[in-house]
XYZ file of C-alpha atoms in Angstrom:
516
model
C -0.163 -0.081 -0.048
C 1.441 3.413 -0.800
C 1.303 5.906 1.572
C 1.159 9.967 1.564
C 4.176 11.630 3.149
C 3.262 13.725 6.164
C 5.016 16.920 4.312
C 2.502 16.550 1.290
C -0.586 16.272 3.865
C -0.869 20.186 4.145
C -0.550 20.757 0.230
C -3.256 18.278 -0.293
C -5.688 19.731 2.279
C -5.253 23.160 0.868
C -5.930 22.118 -2.628
C -8.938 20.076 -2.007
C -10.323 22.086 0.773
C -10.967 25.105 -1.345
C -14.748 26.024 -1.939
C -15.994 24.952 1.499
C -13.704 25.940 4.191
C -16.717 28.132 5.492
C -19.111 24.922 5.505
C -16.884 22.915 8.259
C -14.522 23.255 10.823
C -10.883 21.969 9.674
C -10.931 19.364 12.549
C -14.072 17.800 10.556
C -11.867 16.976 7.428
C -9.089 14.836 7.035
C -6.938 13.016 4.355
C -6.738 9.530 3.377
C -2.936 8.072 4.295
C -3.457 4.697 2.934
C -6.073 2.566 1.512
C -6.060 -1.459 0.979
C -8.360 -4.488 1.819
C -11.554 -2.526 2.673
C -9.528 -0.478 5.550
C -8.298 3.234 5.433
C -5.981 4.918 7.502
C -6.695 8.953 7.590
C -4.766 11.660 8.756
C -6.682 14.404 10.889
C -10.500 13.989 11.798
C -9.123 15.002 15.541
C -12.558 15.462 16.852
C -14.012 12.202 15.229
C -16.029 9.665 17.383
C -15.528 5.967 17.540
C -18.233 4.508 15.407
C -18.843 7.510 13.483
C -19.777 7.138 9.859
C -17.304 9.298 7.781
C -17.771 10.353 3.967
C -15.402 9.614 1.234
C -15.467 10.665 -2.576
C -17.354 8.818 -4.779
C -20.159 8.222 -2.350
C -18.011 5.498 -0.402
C -18.760 5.780 3.444
C -16.528 4.448 6.095
C -16.947 3.712 9.904
C -14.250 4.784 12.412
C -12.993 1.751 14.357
C -9.509 2.752 15.555
C -8.716 6.151 17.255
C -4.708 6.023 17.142
C -2.538 9.043 18.284
C -1.937 10.559 14.854
C -4.275 8.686 12.322
C -7.735 7.246 12.287
C -8.535 3.835 11.189
C -11.690 3.275 9.044
C -13.421 0.329 7.740
C -15.203 1.007 4.246
C -18.699 0.081 3.387
C -18.361 0.762 -0.215
C -15.754 -0.167 -3.134
C -12.362 0.394 -1.620
C -11.023 0.946 -5.144
C -13.240 4.180 -5.511
C -10.731 5.659 -2.570
C -7.226 6.877 -3.482
C -4.319 7.938 -1.229
C -4.870 11.799 -0.876
C -8.817 11.859 -1.006
C -10.460 14.016 1.366
C -12.567 12.414 4.135
C -15.269 14.473 5.785
C -17.211 13.889 9.105
C -21.016 13.292 9.132
C -21.036 13.829 12.833
C -23.628 10.742 13.019
C -22.480 7.599 14.709
C -23.256 4.684 12.385
C -27.021 4.423 12.187
C -29.870 2.986 10.215
C -33.441 3.886 9.424
C -36.077 2.551 11.347
C -39.847 2.461 11.279
C -43.175 0.372 9.992
C -42.197 1.450 6.312
C -39.394 -1.369 6.554
C -41.625 -4.301 6.927
C -41.901 -6.410 3.615
C -38.583 -5.027 2.598
C -35.018 -6.481 1.954
C -32.374 -3.853 2.914
C -28.694 -3.453 3.750
C -27.266 -3.107 7.291
C -27.314 0.721 6.394
C -30.983 0.680 5.571
C -30.574 0.996 1.746
C -33.496 -0.864 -0.080
C -32.085 -3.792 -2.309
C -35.266 -5.390 -3.678
C -36.147 -2.957 -6.412
C -39.176 -1.821 -4.789
C -38.338 1.819 -4.518
C -37.097 4.105 -1.683
C -37.864 3.597 1.769
C -39.838 6.581 3.488
C -37.369 7.081 6.418
C -39.113 7.806 9.725
C -36.097 8.065 11.911
C -32.727 7.024 12.228
C -31.017 5.040 15.491
C -27.626 4.216 16.312
C -26.773 0.914 15.434
C -24.855 0.255 18.427
C -26.576 0.819 21.866
C -25.938 -0.092 25.648
C -28.397 -2.936 26.537
C -31.026 -1.949 29.005
C -30.324 -2.811 32.781
C -32.160 -5.354 34.994
C -34.347 -2.835 36.454
C -35.861 -1.984 33.207
C -36.870 -5.739 32.427
C -39.058 -8.172 33.840
C -39.119 -12.112 33.678
C -39.738 -13.850 30.540
C -43.180 -15.638 30.822
C -44.982 -15.078 27.418
C -44.936 -17.850 24.987
C -43.407 -17.282 21.404
C -44.794 -20.343 19.446
C -42.328 -21.424 16.750
C -45.010 -24.022 15.288
C -42.657 -26.813 15.609
C -43.879 -29.255 18.049
C -40.868 -30.500 19.139
C -39.602 -27.118 20.265
C -42.758 -25.918 21.835
C -43.327 -29.129 23.800
C -39.874 -29.555 25.189
C -37.812 -26.588 24.548
C -40.140 -23.549 24.661
C -39.070 -20.158 23.849
C -40.390 -16.904 25.658
C -40.958 -13.677 24.220
C -37.719 -11.542 25.322
C -35.612 -14.954 25.309
C -32.381 -15.590 23.600
C -32.275 -19.118 22.197
C -29.453 -20.499 20.297
C -29.889 -22.644 17.371
C -26.492 -24.479 16.859
C -25.515 -27.559 14.440
C -23.294 -28.515 11.591
C -23.947 -27.192 8.157
C -26.896 -28.632 6.532
C -28.601 -29.798 9.501
C -32.032 -27.641 9.416
C -30.993 -24.818 11.427
C -32.356 -21.778 8.918
C -35.380 -24.150 8.252
C -36.252 -23.802 12.405
C -36.035 -20.097 12.175
C -37.999 -19.442 8.797
C -40.736 -21.849 10.088
C -40.659 -19.553 13.403
C -41.348 -16.382 11.105
C -43.987 -18.277 9.234
C -46.047 -19.098 12.317
C -45.973 -15.519 13.606
C -48.605 -15.028 10.823
C -51.200 -16.308 13.469
C -50.394 -13.478 15.940
C -51.423 -10.889 13.123
C -54.729 -12.303 12.806
C -58.209 -11.050 13.953
C -58.581 -14.233 16.171
C -55.300 -13.516 17.944
C -56.310 -10.032 18.894
C -59.529 -11.239 20.237
C -57.793 -13.700 22.500
C -55.233 -10.925 23.612
C -52.244 -12.435 21.731
C -50.170 -9.295 20.928
C -48.625 -9.646 17.185
C -44.718 -10.442 16.629
C -42.715 -8.392 14.063
C -39.835 -10.436 12.356
C -36.314 -9.412 11.370
C -34.008 -12.108 9.504
C -30.545 -11.147 9.358
C -28.571 -12.990 6.615
C -24.946 -12.585 7.304
C -22.616 -13.921 4.503
C -24.810 -16.045 2.723
C -25.367 -16.373 -1.006
C -27.532 -13.768 -2.565
C -29.215 -16.874 -4.067
C -29.817 -18.376 -0.747
C -31.242 -14.932 0.492
C -33.627 -14.640 -2.499
C -35.074 -18.201 -1.775
C -35.963 -17.262 1.922
C -37.422 -14.209 0.588
C -39.422 -16.256 -1.986
C -40.808 -18.666 0.607
C -41.736 -15.955 3.102
C -43.698 -14.096 0.590
C -45.218 -17.367 -0.638
C -46.262 -17.759 3.071
C -47.661 -14.306 3.405
C -45.294 -13.465 6.154
C -43.206 -10.629 4.393
C -46.047 -8.444 5.412
C -44.612 -8.398 8.960
C -40.785 -9.351 8.281
C -37.774 -7.375 7.283
C -34.747 -8.875 5.765
C -31.436 -7.533 6.453
C -28.991 -8.816 4.117
C -25.032 -8.587 4.138
C -24.339 -11.408 1.447
C -20.825 -13.000 1.092
C -20.165 -10.538 -1.870
C -20.418 -7.698 0.481
C -17.457 -6.094 2.334
C -16.612 -7.303 5.732
C -17.490 -4.519 7.478
C -21.263 -4.526 6.522
C -21.383 -8.256 7.557
C -19.751 -7.192 11.169
C -22.575 -4.488 11.485
C -25.584 -6.604 10.198
C -26.690 -7.931 13.427
C -26.360 -4.715 15.268
C -28.803 -3.212 12.694
C -31.203 -6.177 13.296
C -31.041 -5.433 16.891
C -31.691 -1.850 16.401
C -34.762 -2.518 14.320
C -36.066 -5.141 16.803
C -35.569 -2.153 19.660
C -37.562 0.014 17.600
C -40.751 -2.586 17.783
C -39.812 -3.400 21.466
C -39.652 0.003 22.649
C -43.079 1.097 21.227
C -44.839 -1.827 23.644
C -44.828 -4.310 20.940
C -42.882 -7.560 20.225
C -40.099 -8.473 17.843
C -38.360 -11.615 16.782
C -34.620 -11.150 15.455
C -32.923 -13.996 13.749
C -29.123 -14.051 13.249
C -28.040 -16.334 10.546
C -25.419 -16.860 11.341
C -22.989 -15.376 13.996
C -20.209 -17.541 12.909
C -19.777 -15.616 9.767
C -19.998 -12.314 11.579
C -16.976 -13.281 13.890
C -15.058 -14.181 10.939
C -15.705 -11.109 9.391
C -14.897 -9.152 12.466
C -11.636 -11.432 12.822
C -10.803 -10.099 9.206
C -11.173 -6.412 10.175
C -9.334 -6.848 13.479
C -6.080 -8.203 11.610
C -6.222 -5.473 8.591
C -6.521 -2.575 11.452
C -3.479 -4.307 13.037
C -5.542 -4.811 16.508
C -3.258 -6.570 19.185
C -4.390 -10.423 18.727
C -4.877 -11.053 22.496
C -7.651 -9.325 24.668
C -8.730 -6.595 22.170
C -9.065 -8.492 18.940
C -9.613 -12.154 18.035
C -10.297 -14.316 19.591
C -10.630 -12.270 22.952
C -13.152 -9.701 21.631
C -15.299 -12.306 19.883
C -17.070 -12.730 23.253
C -17.656 -9.375 23.551
C -18.740 -8.882 19.829
C -21.548 -11.363 20.747
C -22.724 -10.629 24.297
C -23.191 -6.791 23.515
C -25.492 -8.005 20.495
C -27.488 -10.701 22.654
C -28.036 -8.745 25.491
C -29.938 -6.350 23.991
C -32.799 -8.949 23.691
C -35.134 -8.433 26.604
C -38.618 -8.452 27.948
C -39.233 -4.633 29.377
C -41.210 -3.869 32.298
C -44.681 -2.678 32.271
C -43.757 1.067 33.190
C -41.777 0.717 29.571
C -44.767 -0.568 27.972
C -43.880 -4.351 28.210
C -42.498 -4.826 24.758
C -40.044 -7.610 23.942
C -37.240 -8.332 21.715
C -36.489 -12.304 21.304
C -33.080 -13.141 19.706
C -32.380 -16.671 17.856
C -28.898 -16.623 16.909
C -27.540 -19.500 14.811
C -24.033 -21.010 15.185
C -22.355 -23.590 12.721
C -20.503 -25.953 14.388
C -17.369 -28.062 12.869
C -18.052 -31.747 13.290
C -20.498 -31.356 15.827
C -17.766 -29.820 18.210
C -19.921 -27.603 20.904
C -16.992 -27.077 22.823
C -15.172 -24.933 20.250
C -14.283 -21.275 21.348
C -17.281 -19.586 19.591
C -20.005 -22.022 20.537
C -19.313 -21.919 24.046
C -19.243 -18.175 23.909
C -22.582 -17.995 22.507
C -24.056 -21.008 24.756
C -22.885 -19.045 28.080
C -24.601 -15.806 26.665
C -27.969 -17.345 25.427
C -30.677 -18.672 27.651
C -30.826 -21.932 26.363
C -29.702 -23.889 22.718
C -31.557 -26.344 20.313
C -28.661 -28.426 19.271
C -29.081 -30.123 15.636
C -27.506 -33.487 14.984
C -26.454 -34.289 11.482
C -26.992 -37.932 11.811
C -30.359 -37.746 12.880
C -30.972 -35.251 9.985
C -29.618 -37.980 7.691
C -31.772 -40.637 9.325
C -34.790 -38.625 8.412
C -35.684 -37.181 11.880
C -36.383 -33.624 11.046
C -36.390 -31.324 13.011
C -33.128 -33.201 14.125
C -32.991 -32.053 17.687
C -30.652 -33.743 20.147
C -32.949 -33.807 23.116
C -30.235 -34.760 25.525
C -28.308 -31.211 25.421
C -30.873 -29.165 24.078
C -32.245 -26.828 26.828
C -34.552 -23.761 27.278
C -33.365 -21.891 30.497
C -36.907 -20.159 30.789
C -38.578 -23.591 30.863
C -42.338 -23.877 31.964
C -42.809 -20.150 32.140
C -42.467 -20.006 28.441
C -45.577 -22.548 27.799
C -49.372 -22.292 27.952
C -50.504 -24.495 31.032
C -52.037 -27.142 28.563
C -48.713 -27.819 27.062
C -46.908 -27.879 30.185
C -49.278 -30.344 31.565
C -49.237 -32.964 28.509
C -45.497 -32.507 27.860
C -44.030 -33.195 31.358
C -42.724 -36.583 30.617
C -41.884 -36.092 26.853
C -38.441 -34.974 27.165
C -37.322 -37.849 29.879
C -39.246 -40.458 27.591
C -37.134 -39.540 24.526
C -33.878 -39.433 26.502
C -34.375 -42.723 28.017
C -35.058 -44.027 24.621
C -32.002 -42.547 23.178
C -29.962 -43.864 26.061
C -31.409 -47.533 25.452
C -31.518 -47.311 21.857
C -27.722 -47.791 21.385
C -27.835 -50.811 23.869
C -30.702 -52.327 22.166
C -28.359 -52.748 18.955
C -26.022 -55.229 20.753
C -28.902 -57.916 21.825
C -32.068 -59.016 21.386
C -32.733 -60.068 24.965
C -34.406 -57.336 26.605
C -36.669 -56.966 29.697
C -40.258 -56.045 29.142
C -39.817 -52.517 30.783
C -36.791 -51.941 28.311
C -38.965 -52.971 25.423
C -41.634 -50.629 26.499
C -39.340 -47.490 26.668
C -38.435 -48.518 23.350
C -41.724 -48.927 21.580
C -42.769 -45.764 23.183
C -39.809 -43.714 22.404
C -39.819 -44.906 18.815
C -43.347 -43.619 18.327
C -42.686 -40.350 19.963
C -39.808 -39.784 17.506
C -42.264 -40.484 14.793
C -44.866 -38.226 16.176
C -42.487 -35.364 16.464
C -41.223 -35.442 12.888
C -42.469 -32.389 10.877
C -42.001 -31.150 7.421
C -40.378 -27.829 6.818
C -42.830 -24.787 6.286
C -45.630 -26.679 8.031
C -45.822 -25.015 11.440
C -48.544 -26.708 13.574
C -50.920 -24.437 15.947
C -50.497 -24.905 19.539
C -53.835 -26.563 20.185
C -53.158 -29.338 17.550
C -49.751 -29.897 19.029
C -51.599 -30.236 22.807
C -53.809 -32.812 21.492
C -50.989 -34.576 19.625
C -48.602 -34.602 22.734
C -51.370 -35.917 24.931
C -52.122 -38.940 22.501
C -48.642 -39.895 22.402
C -47.874 -39.549 26.071
C -51.137 -41.153 27.330
C -50.684 -44.538 25.445
C -52.711 -43.812 22.347
C -49.991 -44.968 20.113
C -48.880 -47.988 21.626
C -51.234 -50.271 19.460
C -50.263 -48.600 16.391
C -47.153 -49.406 14.423
C -44.570 -46.951 13.724
C -44.985 -46.394 10.097
C -48.690 -45.596 10.579
C -48.162 -43.061 13.402
C -47.903 -39.910 11.261
C -51.148 -40.865 9.445
C -52.794 -41.714 12.537
C -52.016 -38.245 13.929
C -53.054 -36.429 10.681
C -56.574 -38.280 10.604
C -57.256 -37.955 14.537
C -56.659 -34.207 14.314
C -58.914 -34.050 11.144
C -61.651 -36.118 12.887
C -61.733 -33.876 15.861
C -61.672 -30.911 13.935
C -65.011 -32.147 12.087
C -66.981 -33.701 15.203
C -65.145 -32.327 18.278
C -63.874 -28.649 16.969
C -64.765 -27.452 20.428
C -61.864 -29.275 21.799
C -59.258 -26.788 19.821
C -61.486 -23.874 20.804
C -61.659 -24.580 24.353
C -57.378 -25.259 24.581
C -56.861 -21.861 22.406
C -59.246 -19.644 24.627
C -58.399 -21.248 27.949
C -54.806 -22.213 27.430
C -55.427 -25.146 29.825
C -56.645 -28.714 29.916
C -59.832 -28.855 32.376
C -60.808 -32.339 33.557
C -63.660 -32.260 31.063
C -61.610 -31.035 27.997
C -58.981 -34.310 28.913
C -62.010 -36.644 29.042
C -63.317 -35.200 25.635
C -60.019 -35.805 24.336
C -60.122 -39.368 25.280
C -63.316 -39.896 24.021
C -62.733 -38.595 20.699
C -59.428 -40.544 20.538
C -61.075 -44.041 21.556
C -63.860 -43.566 18.832
C -61.210 -42.783 16.513
C -58.641 -45.731 17.482
C -61.360 -48.189 17.108
C -62.392 -47.208 13.618
C -58.459 -46.664 12.552
C -57.641 -50.181 13.781
C -60.609 -51.575 11.638
C -59.305 -50.095 8.706
C -55.672 -51.195 9.042
């Protein structure tokens, strides 16, 4: 990289400043000393703030990250070839910000708020800084309201509450993004008139795509549009072809937009897909900025990189409007190694994790959730009472099944109780299988789990379990629809409702057995 000699600086400044000396203070203008790899070192700008946006020629913007004694280190958000040594740099006097507001719903934008979906300019209501200190404990309240994902295995065993941070972790191609997309699609119900009558507040969604291919992001947009979910969703995309600084700030932009909804007493869900790529982008920047490779840069600072992001998710107290921001960060592991540096960081920051296994996924068990180490640290507080009642033993049954399944392969002489555990486990695993983009309403999930944990599947062969579930739910919907209505309205299972479910299940079971 070529550098401008200090004795040339004043001459350059004098020449390029002619014409707007009156417009700004001399401290608000600097000169590019060197540029390369998306990083510019700038002389001057002695009053610049950390994280401030600065303007380079050719409509290139940068953000100040290093404040050194004699120069400033900036990361460039545009094409670095458009910036040359000796170019003039101007302060914007604005910390890196992005537009927020309802006008962003249904749009695909960059982390700086520029529309990239070809639907025209966005009407900007206001700007908010992308970095913000997380609110303290006093401003928060416990997480106690359920955020339904529509995925039975998660809503039953690893419930997520509004305001929680739940990590989705697993190797590549194990269905991590699929869980996130299904959760967004399932929020469509919260925007319906029926939900409004039942007092369920709508959830606005933000999907942050970091370092993904543009074609992958386009597929996500197409799927959300097809499902009618784009109306309440914003997609913030910093694709693999975008500069590392944009990938670095993308999650913070998502949190800022989520905070706009949370702080106005509403509910938001933000998905970071995925933070492994953000860490890689940050490492690239740190090394190019010559930051020391210990505490301040990589790997030391990556904990702070993610903790200051995820701490922004919270459920506010009633005085502040009771809004919430739920975060679903995604982390990609290598060969299932959850004890690696970044996975352990994010596990310790979040309130639980959904761990996906490649071998389960390849065996056709989808979602491929490892029940053993997946956990929600909010637990039953984030479940409706009906689900808490029926799903009590489910996790234990599946954990026992997984443990015994390995031993069962070694011998056929198993005692009766072991055979029963294996038989029940196999049927529960089959029951919890669910297709992609097919979220299930909570009232149907409750009935399904009730049938599974109360022995109604015992006499049904494993391949017939999904057909039985589908047909029994259709039967209840036609003949005993008030069961679903009661669960939806009361959110709990009374003795009368339980006996009604049993009656419907017994009736249908007799018919089903005759037909098989």
